[in-house]
């Protein structure tokens, strides 16, 4: 389905997110034939970062060349490029943006829809939305707002109030790009399109769940954003909790936006407030010497925590979450660890290579992603010796087209189509901030850890008697 004609306004068009993801993503959508028949994309930024149209086009080209799946060449690029223009907007001086929107609408003709994408720092969301309301640019338009939505419960409520004063909830698309990842959506298919797993997807059979998003990169020059945000707000209350919503939710009645979002909200409702005794905040060694970082910074670059979903399906099953910068490897993995069998009738094999806990379903959701079950099998031979075995699903083995759309691409397309199913909703977001209050009010001290490690040593106590699990056997 191709969306109706659109004028897309990209706030934060000179920023990192626009360069790495949004401009390359929009071009990829154009190449895949998924942008509207007629569209214009207006880059916007404050007056101090003004660009001429040609400069913006050049930047977009460089960004697509560096980060895009589709390269900026040929007729496809020329068509895309001709749809790009730039219009500055300060809350007090919105004139150039208004003129750019009018010009774009005239060029398209008819009544194209307006979509405003706010790829700006969280502190600027309110003033940009206010400007869209005051100038009436917002009329009939939709808005995509980046995460984190607020920085605590009070600010999220305020922000929801500000946005609702200008846009109806049906026009608000709070984006969390992890929900647009192909293999996160596939969790729904895996669970609800098959009869195989759902009967054992509960506290009777699962001992614990791990959601693990270690990153090898550091803060990549984003000190300005990161110092005031930290890993909990940047990753946990957003991406990891949203993935948890997919893993833990009950089957929705249909895949429509309301039932899907209702079921995710119910998971968040059932989550217990975070107990700070079950949180490790870490910081990688050397973070305080990064340009722009306070030499005494207490901002965490690492978080591991235990949380629980206190409902009929999950009561008593701990969920262990971890994410951090400058860690040993990049991974994006959910692992479900099944309970041991009631009777151990097999001889215990003491070889270090045999992990008797190998009873796991692993979902790697880093594009393109894979799913594996790890289990014990009889090693061929005359005695009953067990060894670890694996069954793996890889997209490329089953599908000719192993790559779909990237998270952002899928979600921008859905926003143009008006489908909110994979976006977060105000009640869900506010509930997640509410359960986070104990941690935000009394955060434990940050513990330093070596770069390239898996975080502070104390995370082992956090998860005991279980163990942190990585698919490479770590
Ligand atoms: C972003 C965070 O939302 O997600 C970054 O702000 C993080 O800190 C990134 O690195 C990870 O996303 P991806 O696309 O690499 O999975």
Tab-separated table of C-alpha atoms and ligand atoms in Angstrom:
chain	number	residue	atom	x	y	z
A	1	UNK	CA	0.000	0.000	0.000
A	2	UNK	CA	1.397	3.384	-1.005
A	3	UNK	CA	0.590	6.355	1.261
A	4	UNK	CA	-1.354	9.421	0.112
A	5	UNK	CA	0.662	12.394	-1.162
A	6	UNK	CA	2.733	13.941	1.622
A	7	UNK	CA	4.833	16.900	2.655
A	8	UNK	CA	7.298	15.598	5.224
A	9	UNK	CA	9.034	18.125	7.449
A	10	UNK	CA	12.157	16.812	9.092
A	11	UNK	CA	13.134	18.834	12.176
A	12	UNK	CA	16.719	18.176	13.210
A	13	UNK	CA	17.639	17.728	9.547
A	14	UNK	CA	21.284	18.660	10.191
A	15	UNK	CA	21.604	16.212	13.104
A	16	UNK	CA	23.099	12.793	13.564
A	17	UNK	CA	19.861	10.800	13.388
A	18	UNK	CA	18.835	12.435	10.116
A	19	UNK	CA	22.252	11.679	8.642
A	20	UNK	CA	22.581	8.084	9.832
A	21	UNK	CA	19.033	6.812	9.582
A	22	UNK	CA	16.302	9.137	8.374
A	23	UNK	CA	17.604	10.515	5.081
A	24	UNK	CA	19.069	7.156	3.989
A	25	UNK	CA	15.854	5.488	5.131
A	26	UNK	CA	13.611	7.858	3.173
A	27	UNK	CA	15.676	7.266	0.056
A	28	UNK	CA	15.455	3.516	0.569
A	29	UNK	CA	11.675	3.831	0.841
A	30	UNK	CA	11.646	5.862	-2.376
A	31	UNK	CA	13.709	3.196	-4.083
A	32	UNK	CA	11.421	0.464	-2.856
A	33	UNK	CA	8.464	2.354	-4.363
A	34	UNK	CA	6.946	2.913	-0.935
A	35	UNK	CA	6.893	6.706	-0.781
A	36	UNK	CA	3.732	8.462	-1.969
A	37	UNK	CA	3.268	9.128	-5.652
A	38	UNK	CA	3.915	12.808	-4.949
A	39	UNK	CA	5.945	13.949	-1.973
A	40	UNK	CA	8.297	16.691	-0.780
A	41	UNK	CA	10.747	16.476	2.113
A	42	UNK	CA	11.608	19.736	3.834
A	43	UNK	CA	14.654	19.731	6.089
A	44	UNK	CA	14.388	22.114	8.999
A	45	UNK	CA	16.676	23.379	11.753
A	46	UNK	CA	17.076	26.551	13.821
A	47	UNK	CA	18.219	29.671	11.938
A	48	UNK	CA	21.770	29.302	13.221
A	49	UNK	CA	22.077	26.021	11.285
A	50	UNK	CA	20.430	27.316	8.101
A	51	UNK	CA	21.272	25.541	4.851
A	52	UNK	CA	20.504	26.461	1.277
A	53	UNK	CA	18.476	23.856	-0.637
A	54	UNK	CA	21.572	22.762	-2.603
A	55	UNK	CA	23.570	22.361	0.602
A	56	UNK	CA	20.841	20.219	2.134
A	57	UNK	CA	20.687	18.062	-0.999
A	58	UNK	CA	24.453	17.586	-0.896
A	59	UNK	CA	24.320	16.617	2.786
A	60	UNK	CA	21.538	14.180	2.078
A	61	UNK	CA	23.578	12.679	-0.750
A	62	UNK	CA	26.638	12.278	1.478
A	63	UNK	CA	24.495	10.705	4.194
A	64	UNK	CA	22.898	8.248	1.779
A	65	UNK	CA	26.305	7.380	0.283
A	66	UNK	CA	27.742	6.664	3.717
A	67	UNK	CA	24.851	4.971	5.490
A	68	UNK	CA	22.285	3.994	2.866
A	69	UNK	CA	21.411	0.523	1.584
A	70	UNK	CA	20.609	2.132	-1.776
A	71	UNK	CA	23.319	4.326	-3.295
A	72	UNK	CA	22.535	7.911	-4.413
A	73	UNK	CA	22.936	7.471	-8.150
A	74	UNK	CA	20.961	7.588	-11.359
A	75	UNK	CA	17.419	8.664	-12.040
A	76	UNK	CA	16.177	7.394	-8.661
A	77	UNK	CA	18.490	9.767	-6.826
A	78	UNK	CA	17.717	12.701	-9.115
A	79	UNK	CA	13.990	12.277	-8.516
A	80	UNK	CA	14.486	12.044	-4.749
A	81	UNK	CA	16.870	14.980	-4.644
A	82	UNK	CA	14.459	17.216	-6.504
A	83	UNK	CA	11.913	16.617	-3.718
A	84	UNK	CA	14.264	18.006	-1.044
A	85	UNK	CA	14.268	21.581	0.195
A	86	UNK	CA	15.173	23.407	3.387
A	87	UNK	CA	13.276	25.858	5.606
A	88	UNK	CA	14.524	27.161	8.951
A	89	UNK	CA	12.186	27.456	11.900
A	90	UNK	CA	12.730	29.102	15.253
A	91	UNK	CA	9.683	29.275	17.495
A	92	UNK	CA	9.750	33.093	17.076
A	93	UNK	CA	10.690	33.020	13.393
A	94	UNK	CA	8.744	30.283	11.655
A	95	UNK	CA	8.412	32.271	8.409
A	96	UNK	CA	10.884	30.374	6.201
A	97	UNK	CA	9.385	26.994	7.171
A	98	UNK	CA	5.840	28.166	6.508
A	99	UNK	CA	6.945	29.423	3.098
A	100	UNK	CA	8.692	26.123	2.330
A	101	UNK	CA	5.606	24.096	3.286
A	102	UNK	CA	3.348	26.299	1.149
A	103	UNK	CA	5.725	25.988	-1.810
A	104	UNK	CA	5.899	22.213	-1.437
A	105	UNK	CA	2.114	21.888	-1.239
A	106	UNK	CA	1.704	24.032	-4.318
A	107	UNK	CA	4.232	21.929	-6.219
A	108	UNK	CA	2.373	18.732	-5.310
A	109	UNK	CA	-1.114	20.153	-5.909
A	110	UNK	CA	-4.342	18.824	-4.368
A	111	UNK	CA	-4.352	18.435	-0.577
A	112	UNK	CA	-1.256	16.506	0.453
A	113	UNK	CA	-0.949	15.391	4.079
A	114	UNK	CA	1.621	16.913	6.400
A	115	UNK	CA	3.936	14.786	8.506
A	116	UNK	CA	6.294	16.439	10.988
A	117	UNK	CA	9.201	14.322	12.193
A	118	UNK	CA	10.805	15.717	15.349
A	119	UNK	CA	14.363	14.349	15.279
A	120	UNK	CA	15.428	16.977	17.794
A	121	UNK	CA	16.720	16.778	21.387
A	122	UNK	CA	13.952	15.892	23.868
A	123	UNK	CA	14.171	19.377	25.449
A	124	UNK	CA	13.064	20.921	22.136
A	125	UNK	CA	9.939	18.745	21.575
A	126	UNK	CA	7.639	21.115	23.463
A	127	UNK	CA	8.699	24.306	21.699
A	128	UNK	CA	8.561	22.763	18.217
A	129	UNK	CA	5.088	21.341	18.859
A	130	UNK	CA	3.997	24.717	20.266
A	131	UNK	CA	5.263	26.452	17.124
A	132	UNK	CA	3.383	23.973	14.912
A	133	UNK	CA	0.216	24.789	16.840
A	134	UNK	CA	0.702	28.561	16.887
A	135	UNK	CA	1.424	28.742	13.147
A	136	UNK	CA	-1.445	26.315	12.384
A	137	UNK	CA	1.012	24.240	10.374
A	138	UNK	CA	-0.188	21.343	12.522
A	139	UNK	CA	-3.727	21.481	11.133
A	140	UNK	CA	-4.610	18.171	9.567
A	141	UNK	CA	-1.051	16.958	10.068
A	142	UNK	CA	0.592	14.126	11.987
A	143	UNK	CA	3.686	14.183	14.149
A	144	UNK	CA	6.457	11.663	14.793
A	145	UNK	CA	8.200	12.250	18.117
A	146	UNK	CA	11.511	10.638	18.970
A	147	UNK	CA	12.312	8.887	22.216
A	148	UNK	CA	12.848	9.357	25.084
A	149	UNK	CA	9.390	10.843	25.514
A	150	UNK	CA	9.947	12.900	28.672
A	151	UNK	CA	12.609	12.237	31.240
A	152	UNK	CA	10.361	11.139	34.112
A	153	UNK	CA	6.669	10.766	34.872
A	154	UNK	CA	5.990	14.469	35.443
A	155	UNK	CA	7.765	15.610	32.272
A	156	UNK	CA	6.129	12.859	30.191
A	157	UNK	CA	2.704	13.979	31.457
A	158	UNK	CA	3.565	17.609	30.662
A	159	UNK	CA	4.753	16.677	27.218
A	160	UNK	CA	1.656	14.604	26.558
A	161	UNK	CA	-0.390	17.657	27.596
A	162	UNK	CA	1.549	19.943	25.254
A	163	UNK	CA	1.279	17.565	22.318
A	164	UNK	CA	-2.397	16.805	22.915
A	165	UNK	CA	-3.144	20.542	22.888
A	166	UNK	CA	-1.998	20.598	19.251
A	167	UNK	CA	-2.465	17.070	17.863
A	168	UNK	CA	-5.174	14.486	18.418
A	169	UNK	CA	-3.791	11.195	19.841
A	170	UNK	CA	-4.675	9.513	16.524
A	171	UNK	CA	-2.128	11.838	14.831
A	172	UNK	CA	0.702	11.289	17.317
A	173	UNK	CA	3.365	8.725	16.451
A	174	UNK	CA	5.808	8.269	19.350
A	175	UNK	CA	8.560	6.368	17.665
A	176	UNK	CA	10.750	3.638	19.117
A	177	UNK	CA	12.652	2.219	16.196
A	178	UNK	CA	13.195	-1.153	17.893
A	179	UNK	CA	9.477	-1.822	17.361
A	180	UNK	CA	9.987	-1.456	13.617
A	181	UNK	CA	12.792	-4.012	13.484
A	182	UNK	CA	11.856	-6.950	11.307
A	183	UNK	CA	12.850	-9.533	13.876
A	184	UNK	CA	11.079	-7.790	16.759
A	185	UNK	CA	7.838	-7.937	14.767
A	186	UNK	CA	8.638	-11.532	14.043
A	187	UNK	CA	8.259	-12.243	17.766
A	188	UNK	CA	4.523	-11.764	17.196
A	189	UNK	CA	4.550	-14.210	14.295
A	190	UNK	CA	6.652	-16.730	16.178
A	191	UNK	CA	4.378	-16.642	19.193
A	192	UNK	CA	0.926	-16.206	17.729
A	193	UNK	CA	1.058	-17.779	14.271
A	194	UNK	CA	2.370	-21.120	15.548
A	195	UNK	CA	0.970	-23.618	18.017
A	196	UNK	CA	4.449	-24.805	18.914
A	197	UNK	CA	5.681	-22.351	21.488
A	198	UNK	CA	2.773	-20.483	22.997
A	199	UNK	CA	1.680	-23.361	25.295
A	200	UNK	CA	5.072	-23.280	27.017
A	201	UNK	CA	5.546	-19.493	26.901
A	202	UNK	CA	4.801	-18.948	30.585
A	203	UNK	CA	5.885	-19.336	34.198
A	204	UNK	CA	5.233	-23.085	34.209
A	205	UNK	CA	8.039	-23.678	31.758
A	206	UNK	CA	10.286	-20.626	31.685
A	207	UNK	CA	12.698	-19.957	34.524
A	208	UNK	CA	13.889	-16.523	33.435
A	209	UNK	CA	14.163	-14.221	30.452
A	210	UNK	CA	17.080	-12.086	29.391
A	211	UNK	CA	16.894	-9.057	27.095
A	212	UNK	CA	20.391	-8.039	26.217
A	213	UNK	CA	21.541	-5.085	24.123
A	214	UNK	CA	25.254	-4.575	24.707
A	215	UNK	CA	26.855	-2.097	22.311
A	216	UNK	CA	30.506	-1.940	21.304
A	217	UNK	CA	30.327	1.728	20.297
A	218	UNK	CA	30.841	4.507	22.816
A	219	UNK	CA	28.850	7.724	22.846
A	220	UNK	CA	30.130	8.678	19.362
A	221	UNK	CA	30.537	12.389	20.090
A	222	UNK	CA	26.974	12.646	21.455
A	223	UNK	CA	28.040	13.937	24.899
A	224	UNK	CA	25.533	16.791	24.705
A	225	UNK	CA	22.658	14.322	24.425
A	226	UNK	CA	24.070	11.499	26.472
A	227	UNK	CA	25.227	13.387	29.588
A	228	UNK	CA	21.672	14.516	30.281
A	229	UNK	CA	20.094	11.224	29.266
A	230	UNK	CA	22.154	8.167	30.244
A	231	UNK	CA	21.584	4.545	29.334
A	232	UNK	CA	18.457	4.047	31.411
A	233	UNK	CA	16.516	6.768	29.570
A	234	UNK	CA	18.211	6.220	26.210
A	235	UNK	CA	17.815	2.443	26.037
A	236	UNK	CA	16.037	0.714	28.941
A	237	UNK	CA	12.834	2.662	29.591
A	238	UNK	CA	12.475	2.907	25.824
A	239	UNK	CA	13.819	0.123	23.614
A	240	UNK	CA	14.312	-2.721	26.091
A	241	UNK	CA	10.998	-2.232	27.898
A	242	UNK	CA	9.204	-2.056	24.561
A	243	UNK	CA	10.784	-5.327	23.416
A	244	UNK	CA	9.787	-6.805	26.775
A	245	UNK	CA	6.227	-5.750	25.930
A	246	UNK	CA	6.294	-7.942	22.809
A	247	UNK	CA	7.859	-10.886	24.613
A	248	UNK	CA	5.450	-10.800	27.547
A	249	UNK	CA	2.130	-9.680	26.042
A	250	UNK	CA	-1.018	-11.772	25.809
A	251	UNK	CA	-2.325	-12.603	22.334
A	252	UNK	CA	-4.169	-9.565	20.970
A	253	UNK	CA	-7.597	-10.159	19.449
A	254	UNK	CA	-6.355	-8.777	16.116
A	255	UNK	CA	-3.227	-7.050	14.850
A	256	UNK	CA	-4.995	-3.701	14.698
A	257	UNK	CA	-3.426	-0.809	16.566
A	258	UNK	CA	-5.811	-0.732	19.517
A	259	UNK	CA	-5.681	-4.368	20.631
A	260	UNK	CA	-1.932	-4.539	20.039
A	261	UNK	CA	-1.274	-1.429	22.075
A	262	UNK	CA	-3.786	-2.433	24.747
A	263	UNK	CA	-1.954	-5.710	25.304
A	264	UNK	CA	1.432	-4.007	25.550
A	265	UNK	CA	0.032	-1.470	27.989
A	266	UNK	CA	-1.322	-4.297	30.141
A	267	UNK	CA	2.191	-5.735	30.405
A	268	UNK	CA	3.510	-2.363	31.568
A	269	UNK	CA	0.617	-2.111	34.039
A	270	UNK	CA	1.655	-5.466	35.489
A	271	UNK	CA	5.339	-4.582	35.818
A	272	UNK	CA	6.425	-4.010	39.378
A	273	UNK	CA	8.088	-0.700	40.276
A	274	UNK	CA	11.840	-1.064	39.830
A	275	UNK	CA	13.598	-2.139	42.997
A	276	UNK	CA	16.923	-0.280	43.173
A	277	UNK	CA	18.417	-3.241	45.023
A	278	UNK	CA	18.144	-5.042	41.680
A	279	UNK	CA	19.822	-2.411	39.527
A	280	UNK	CA	23.472	-2.018	38.563
A	281	UNK	CA	24.440	1.340	37.069
A	282	UNK	CA	27.844	1.348	35.414
A	283	UNK	CA	30.108	3.700	33.543
A	284	UNK	CA	32.921	2.683	31.230
A	285	UNK	CA	36.394	3.688	32.191
A	286	UNK	CA	37.362	6.777	30.209
A	287	UNK	CA	33.818	8.109	29.765
A	288	UNK	CA	34.627	11.118	31.955
A	289	UNK	CA	37.479	12.094	29.604
A	290	UNK	CA	35.263	12.107	26.506
A	291	UNK	CA	34.912	15.589	24.976
A	292	UNK	CA	31.960	17.422	26.494
A	293	UNK	CA	31.590	15.078	29.478
A	294	UNK	CA	31.754	16.382	33.060
A	295	UNK	CA	34.979	14.991	34.649
A	296	UNK	CA	32.888	13.968	37.688
A	297	UNK	CA	29.926	12.736	35.689
A	298	UNK	CA	27.564	10.324	37.415
A	299	UNK	CA	25.715	9.583	34.160
A	300	UNK	CA	25.465	5.854	33.597
A	301	UNK	CA	26.632	4.317	30.328
A	302	UNK	CA	25.537	0.864	31.480
A	303	UNK	CA	22.491	-0.577	33.195
A	304	UNK	CA	21.606	-4.092	34.222
A	305	UNK	CA	18.427	-4.716	36.136
A	306	UNK	CA	15.910	-7.313	37.161
A	307	UNK	CA	12.249	-6.689	36.671
A	308	UNK	CA	9.084	-8.734	36.977
A	309	UNK	CA	5.761	-8.822	35.220
A	310	UNK	CA	3.350	-9.609	37.972
A	311	UNK	CA	0.516	-11.333	36.173
A	312	UNK	CA	-0.972	-14.787	35.718
A	313	UNK	CA	1.464	-15.736	32.959
A	314	UNK	CA	4.707	-14.406	34.408
A	315	UNK	CA	4.501	-14.088	38.205
A	316	UNK	CA	7.822	-15.128	39.714
A	317	UNK	CA	9.751	-15.158	36.426
A	318	UNK	CA	12.556	-12.595	36.544
A	319	UNK	CA	13.362	-10.604	33.420
A	320	UNK	CA	17.014	-9.523	33.315
A	321	UNK	CA	17.798	-6.545	31.108
A	322	UNK	CA	21.213	-5.211	30.182
A	323	UNK	CA	22.503	-2.478	27.903
A	324	UNK	CA	25.624	-0.367	27.802
A	325	UNK	CA	28.166	1.421	25.666
A	326	UNK	CA	31.783	0.392	25.002
A	327	UNK	CA	31.093	-3.219	25.901
A	328	UNK	CA	32.749	-6.327	24.511
A	329	UNK	CA	30.378	-6.897	21.585
A	330	UNK	CA	27.273	-5.570	19.938
A	331	UNK	CA	24.305	-7.868	20.454
A	332	UNK	CA	20.528	-7.520	20.441
A	333	UNK	CA	19.181	-10.691	21.912
A	334	UNK	CA	16.209	-12.040	23.805
A	335	UNK	CA	16.795	-15.399	25.419
A	336	UNK	CA	14.140	-17.484	27.147
A	337	UNK	CA	15.586	-20.019	29.535
A	338	UNK	CA	13.459	-23.064	30.141
A	339	UNK	CA	13.192	-24.905	33.415
A	340	UNK	CA	15.157	-28.092	33.876
A	341	UNK	CA	13.410	-31.409	33.472
A	342	UNK	CA	12.091	-32.901	36.728
A	343	UNK	CA	14.279	-35.983	36.586
A	344	UNK	CA	17.951	-36.147	35.721
A	345	UNK	CA	18.295	-39.608	34.271
A	346	UNK	CA	21.316	-38.872	32.098
A	347	UNK	CA	24.823	-39.283	33.424
A	348	UNK	CA	26.339	-35.939	34.346
A	349	UNK	CA	28.953	-34.946	31.841
A	350	UNK	CA	31.598	-32.851	33.517
A	351	UNK	CA	33.269	-31.587	30.357
A	352	UNK	CA	33.405	-27.812	30.516
A	353	UNK	CA	31.947	-27.622	27.037
A	354	UNK	CA	28.647	-29.172	28.089
A	355	UNK	CA	26.242	-26.694	29.577
A	356	UNK	CA	23.448	-28.623	31.252
A	357	UNK	CA	21.395	-25.458	31.263
A	358	UNK	CA	21.370	-25.386	27.461
A	359	UNK	CA	17.649	-25.283	27.239
A	360	UNK	CA	17.095	-22.012	25.612
A	361	UNK	CA	15.270	-20.177	22.884
A	362	UNK	CA	17.375	-17.344	21.512
A	363	UNK	CA	15.958	-14.530	19.400
A	364	UNK	CA	18.595	-12.311	17.878
A	365	UNK	CA	16.831	-9.158	16.726
A	366	UNK	CA	19.765	-7.262	15.288
A	367	UNK	CA	19.024	-6.910	11.553
A	368	UNK	CA	18.615	-9.306	9.829
A	369	UNK	CA	18.244	-11.448	12.977
A	370	UNK	CA	17.936	-15.167	13.624
A	371	UNK	CA	16.256	-17.553	16.040
A	372	UNK	CA	17.847	-20.605	17.610
A	373	UNK	CA	16.889	-23.247	20.086
A	374	UNK	CA	19.710	-24.683	22.133
A	375	UNK	CA	19.099	-28.085	23.611
A	376	UNK	CA	20.851	-31.239	24.734
A	377	UNK	CA	21.127	-34.156	22.327
A	378	UNK	CA	22.694	-37.573	22.489
A	379	UNK	CA	26.183	-37.549	21.089
A	380	UNK	CA	26.521	-40.373	18.531
A	381	UNK	CA	28.302	-43.313	20.093
A	382	UNK	CA	27.764	-46.343	22.296
A	383	UNK	CA	27.196	-44.438	25.528
A	384	UNK	CA	24.602	-41.916	26.541
A	385	UNK	CA	26.675	-38.786	26.424
A	386	UNK	CA	24.915	-35.506	25.982
A	387	UNK	CA	26.119	-32.599	23.959
A	388	UNK	CA	24.686	-29.204	23.122
A	389	UNK	CA	22.829	-28.993	19.849
A	390	UNK	CA	21.105	-26.212	17.999
A	391	UNK	CA	18.359	-25.578	15.511
A	392	UNK	CA	18.603	-22.221	13.816
A	393	UNK	CA	16.353	-20.130	11.625
A	394	UNK	CA	18.039	-17.552	9.414
A	395	UNK	CA	16.026	-15.321	7.145
A	396	UNK	CA	18.279	-15.965	4.170
A	397	UNK	CA	17.724	-19.736	4.428
A	398	UNK	CA	13.954	-19.414	4.328
A	399	UNK	CA	13.282	-16.292	2.321
A	400	UNK	CA	14.731	-15.032	-0.915
A	401	UNK	CA	14.427	-11.508	0.347
A	402	UNK	CA	16.414	-11.631	3.547
A	403	UNK	CA	16.362	-7.864	4.105
A	404	UNK	CA	13.145	-5.968	4.583
A	405	UNK	CA	12.898	-2.412	5.748
A	406	UNK	CA	14.948	-1.019	8.592
A	407	UNK	CA	13.134	-0.075	11.798
A	408	UNK	CA	12.892	3.605	10.985
A	409	UNK	CA	11.807	2.977	7.417
A	410	UNK	CA	9.003	0.667	8.419
A	411	UNK	CA	7.758	3.106	11.046
A	412	UNK	CA	7.911	6.233	8.877
A	413	UNK	CA	5.913	4.317	6.281
A	414	UNK	CA	3.375	3.254	8.933
A	415	UNK	CA	3.072	6.869	10.136
A	416	UNK	CA	2.294	7.991	6.578
A	417	UNK	CA	-0.305	5.220	6.350
A	418	UNK	CA	-1.767	6.267	9.710
A	419	UNK	CA	-1.093	2.888	11.354
A	420	UNK	CA	-0.177	3.333	15.029
A	421	UNK	CA	0.170	-0.360	15.946
A	422	UNK	CA	3.956	-0.226	16.332
A	423	UNK	CA	4.075	3.139	18.083
A	424	UNK	CA	3.972	3.764	21.793
A	425	UNK	CA	0.919	5.259	23.457
A	426	UNK	CA	0.663	7.876	26.196
A	427	UNK	CA	-0.689	5.501	28.870
A	428	UNK	CA	2.052	2.940	28.238
A	429	UNK	CA	4.817	5.538	28.300
A	430	UNK	CA	3.539	7.152	31.462
A	431	UNK	CA	3.284	3.788	33.190
A	432	UNK	CA	6.891	2.960	32.276
A	433	UNK	CA	8.050	6.237	33.805
A	434	UNK	CA	5.915	5.513	36.853
A	435	UNK	CA	7.563	2.147	37.534
A	436	UNK	CA	10.955	3.830	36.991
A	437	UNK	CA	10.395	6.469	39.683
A	438	UNK	CA	12.218	4.604	42.500
A	439	UNK	CA	15.341	4.378	40.335
A	440	UNK	CA	15.151	7.954	39.065
A	441	UNK	CA	14.652	9.283	42.590
A	442	UNK	CA	17.433	7.278	44.252
A	443	UNK	CA	19.844	5.977	41.615
A	444	UNK	CA	22.599	3.737	42.950
A	445	UNK	CA	26.190	4.994	42.545
A	446	UNK	CA	27.738	4.295	39.164
A	447	UNK	CA	30.320	1.519	39.189
A	448	UNK	CA	33.250	1.886	36.827
A	449	UNK	CA	34.055	-0.987	34.495
A	450	UNK	CA	36.713	-1.627	31.876
A	451	UNK	CA	35.966	-0.771	28.270
A	452	UNK	CA	35.395	-3.866	26.214
A	453	UNK	CA	34.084	-5.854	29.203
A	454	UNK	CA	30.494	-6.995	29.843
A	455	UNK	CA	29.935	-4.420	32.586
A	456	UNK	CA	30.670	-4.260	36.333
A	457	UNK	CA	31.331	-7.557	38.114
A	458	UNK	CA	28.327	-7.033	40.380
A	459	UNK	CA	25.977	-7.958	37.538
A	460	UNK	CA	26.807	-11.590	38.286
A	461	UNK	CA	25.281	-11.259	41.752
A	462	UNK	CA	22.281	-9.545	40.208
A	463	UNK	CA	21.437	-12.551	38.060
A	464	UNK	CA	22.578	-15.351	40.423
A	465	UNK	CA	21.820	-18.263	40.620
A	466	UNK	CA	21.414	-17.839	36.866
A	467	UNK	CA	24.156	-16.652	34.537
A	468	UNK	CA	24.332	-13.944	31.911
A	469	UNK	CA	23.979	-15.607	28.612
A	470	UNK	CA	25.424	-14.730	25.230
A	471	UNK	CA	24.928	-16.959	22.215
A	472	UNK	CA	28.656	-17.367	21.662
A	473	UNK	CA	28.748	-19.292	24.922
A	474	UNK	CA	29.995	-16.430	27.026
B	1	LIG	C1	19.251	4.790	19.741
B	1	LIG	C2	20.075	5.216	20.924
B	1	LIG	O1	17.892	5.036	19.993
B	1	LIG	O2	19.456	3.411	19.499
B	1	LIG	C3	21.537	4.913	20.683
B	1	LIG	O3	19.908	6.616	21.151
B	1	LIG	C4	21.721	3.452	20.312
B	1	LIG	O4	22.312	5.240	21.847
B	1	LIG	C5	20.784	3.074	19.166
B	1	LIG	O5	23.076	3.245	19.919
B	1	LIG	C6	20.845	1.594	18.807
B	1	LIG	O6	20.085	1.407	17.641
B	1	LIG	P1	20.446	0.377	16.474
B	1	LIG	O7	19.696	0.887	15.304
B	1	LIG	O8	21.923	0.344	16.346
B	1	LIG	O9	19.878	-0.913	16.898
